């Protein structure tokens, strides 16, 4: 897993697009593992309801790449967010994934305490943000 620390002063989504190959990302299985945001929910859910669904899901709240991008784009502030992507559907919980160093995850997006923004992924999905 290659990790990129990103600048919180910039736009979350624009930075994410510089690091992740969007075409490949759209073909993965995405899960929200942790969420605390200010902004809009998804699928007609309010933010508190979406956060509750994420918290209550043993294996993560399943969503598409497009929904994840929409959520991040429309958020006024992201306090905490952990999203993982996989090549197949998974049943792992967040503590197990963290304990294994996110083994088996194709991509990991972490935003903690509005202060740390990291993206990790398999080499074929991660671009060098300083590159072309």
CSV table of C-alpha atoms in Angstrom, one decimal:
chain,number,residue,atom,x,y,z
A,1,UNK,CA,0.0,0.0,0.0
A,2,UNK,CA,1.4,3.4,-1.0
A,3,UNK,CA,0.3,6.3,1.2
A,4,UNK,CA,-0.1,10.0,0.2
A,5,UNK,CA,-0.6,12.7,2.8
A,6,UNK,CA,-2.7,15.5,1.3
A,7,UNK,CA,-3.2,19.1,2.1
A,8,UNK,CA,-6.4,19.9,4.1
A,9,UNK,CA,-6.3,23.5,2.9
A,10,UNK,CA,-7.2,22.4,-0.6
A,11,UNK,CA,-10.4,20.9,-1.9
A,12,UNK,CA,-10.7,17.2,-0.7
A,13,UNK,CA,-12.2,15.9,-4.0
A,14,UNK,CA,-9.8,17.7,-6.3
A,15,UNK,CA,-6.8,16.4,-4.3
A,16,UNK,CA,-8.3,12.9,-4.3
A,17,UNK,CA,-8.7,13.1,-8.1
A,18,UNK,CA,-5.0,13.9,-8.4
A,19,UNK,CA,-4.1,10.7,-6.5
A,20,UNK,CA,-6.6,8.1,-7.4
A,21,UNK,CA,-7.3,6.8,-10.9
A,22,UNK,CA,-11.0,7.6,-11.2
A,23,UNK,CA,-11.8,5.1,-13.9
A,24,UNK,CA,-10.4,2.2,-11.9
A,25,UNK,CA,-11.9,3.5,-8.6
A,26,UNK,CA,-15.4,3.4,-10.1
A,27,UNK,CA,-15.1,-0.3,-10.7
A,28,UNK,CA,-14.3,-1.1,-7.0
A,29,UNK,CA,-16.5,-2.0,-4.1
A,30,UNK,CA,-16.5,1.0,-1.7
A,31,UNK,CA,-17.4,1.0,2.0
A,32,UNK,CA,-17.7,3.9,4.5
A,33,UNK,CA,-16.2,2.6,7.7
A,34,UNK,CA,-16.3,5.8,9.8
A,35,UNK,CA,-18.1,9.1,9.2
A,36,UNK,CA,-18.6,12.4,11.0
A,37,UNK,CA,-19.4,15.3,8.6
A,38,UNK,CA,-21.2,18.6,8.4
A,39,UNK,CA,-23.1,18.8,5.1
A,40,UNK,CA,-25.5,16.6,3.2
A,41,UNK,CA,-26.3,12.9,3.5
A,42,UNK,CA,-26.8,10.4,0.7
A,43,UNK,CA,-29.8,8.5,-0.7
A,44,UNK,CA,-32.3,10.8,1.0
A,45,UNK,CA,-30.7,10.2,4.4
A,46,UNK,CA,-29.9,13.1,6.7
A,47,UNK,CA,-26.3,13.3,7.9
A,48,UNK,CA,-27.2,11.9,11.4
A,49,UNK,CA,-29.1,9.0,9.8
A,50,UNK,CA,-26.2,8.3,7.4
A,51,UNK,CA,-23.7,8.4,10.3
A,52,UNK,CA,-25.9,6.0,12.3
A,53,UNK,CA,-26.1,3.6,9.3
A,54,UNK,CA,-22.3,3.7,9.0
A,55,UNK,CA,-21.9,3.1,12.8
A,56,UNK,CA,-24.5,0.3,12.8
A,57,UNK,CA,-23.0,-1.6,9.9
A,58,UNK,CA,-20.6,-4.4,10.9
A,59,UNK,CA,-18.9,-4.4,7.5
A,60,UNK,CA,-19.3,-0.8,6.4
A,61,UNK,CA,-21.9,1.2,4.6
A,62,UNK,CA,-21.7,0.1,0.9
A,63,UNK,CA,-21.7,2.9,-1.6
A,64,UNK,CA,-20.4,3.7,-5.1
A,65,UNK,CA,-17.3,5.8,-6.0
A,66,UNK,CA,-19.7,8.4,-7.4
A,67,UNK,CA,-21.6,8.6,-4.1
A,68,UNK,CA,-18.3,8.9,-2.1
A,69,UNK,CA,-17.2,11.7,-4.3
A,70,UNK,CA,-20.6,13.4,-4.0
A,71,UNK,CA,-20.5,13.1,-0.2
A,72,UNK,CA,-17.0,14.6,0.0
A,73,UNK,CA,-17.8,17.3,-2.5
A,74,UNK,CA,-20.9,18.5,-0.7
A,75,UNK,CA,-19.5,18.3,2.8
A,76,UNK,CA,-19.0,21.6,4.5
A,77,UNK,CA,-16.5,19.9,6.8
A,78,UNK,CA,-15.3,16.4,7.3
A,79,UNK,CA,-14.3,15.6,10.8
A,80,UNK,CA,-13.7,11.9,10.4
A,81,UNK,CA,-14.1,9.6,7.4
A,82,UNK,CA,-12.7,6.2,6.6
A,83,UNK,CA,-13.5,4.6,3.3
A,84,UNK,CA,-12.1,1.4,1.9
A,85,UNK,CA,-12.3,0.0,-1.6
A,86,UNK,CA,-11.9,-3.6,-2.6
A,87,UNK,CA,-11.9,-5.7,-5.8
A,88,UNK,CA,-14.7,-7.9,-4.4
A,89,UNK,CA,-17.3,-7.5,-1.8
A,90,UNK,CA,-15.9,-8.0,1.7
A,91,UNK,CA,-17.2,-8.7,5.2
A,92,UNK,CA,-14.2,-7.4,7.2
A,93,UNK,CA,-14.9,-4.8,10.0
A,94,UNK,CA,-12.9,-1.7,10.5
A,95,UNK,CA,-11.0,-2.9,13.6
A,96,UNK,CA,-9.9,-6.0,11.7
A,97,UNK,CA,-8.8,-3.9,8.7
A,98,UNK,CA,-6.9,-1.5,10.9
A,99,UNK,CA,-5.2,-4.3,12.8
A,100,UNK,CA,-4.0,-5.9,9.6
A,101,UNK,CA,-2.6,-2.6,8.3
A,102,UNK,CA,-5.5,-2.5,5.8
A,103,UNK,CA,-4.3,-5.7,4.2
A,104,UNK,CA,-6.7,-6.7,1.4
A,105,UNK,CA,-7.8,-3.1,0.7
A,106,UNK,CA,-7.2,-1.7,-2.7
A,107,UNK,CA,-7.7,1.9,-1.6
A,108,UNK,CA,-8.0,3.5,1.8
A,109,UNK,CA,-9.1,7.1,2.4
A,110,UNK,CA,-8.7,8.5,5.9
A,111,UNK,CA,-9.6,11.9,7.3
A,112,UNK,CA,-9.2,12.2,11.1
A,113,UNK,CA,-10.1,15.1,13.4
A,114,UNK,CA,-10.2,17.5,10.4
A,115,UNK,CA,-6.4,17.5,10.5
A,116,UNK,CA,-5.0,14.4,8.8
A,117,UNK,CA,-5.9,13.4,5.2
A,118,UNK,CA,-4.3,10.3,3.8
A,119,UNK,CA,-5.0,8.1,0.8
A,120,UNK,CA,-3.4,4.7,0.4
A,121,UNK,CA,-3.8,2.3,-2.4
A,122,UNK,CA,-2.4,-0.4,-4.6
A,123,UNK,CA,0.4,0.9,-6.9
A,124,UNK,CA,-1.7,0.7,-10.0
A,125,UNK,CA,-4.4,2.9,-8.5
A,126,UNK,CA,-2.3,5.6,-6.9
A,127,UNK,CA,-0.7,8.4,-8.9
A,128,UNK,CA,2.1,10.7,-7.7
A,129,UNK,CA,0.3,14.0,-6.9
A,130,UNK,CA,3.5,15.8,-8.1
A,131,UNK,CA,3.5,13.9,-11.4
A,132,UNK,CA,1.9,14.6,-14.7
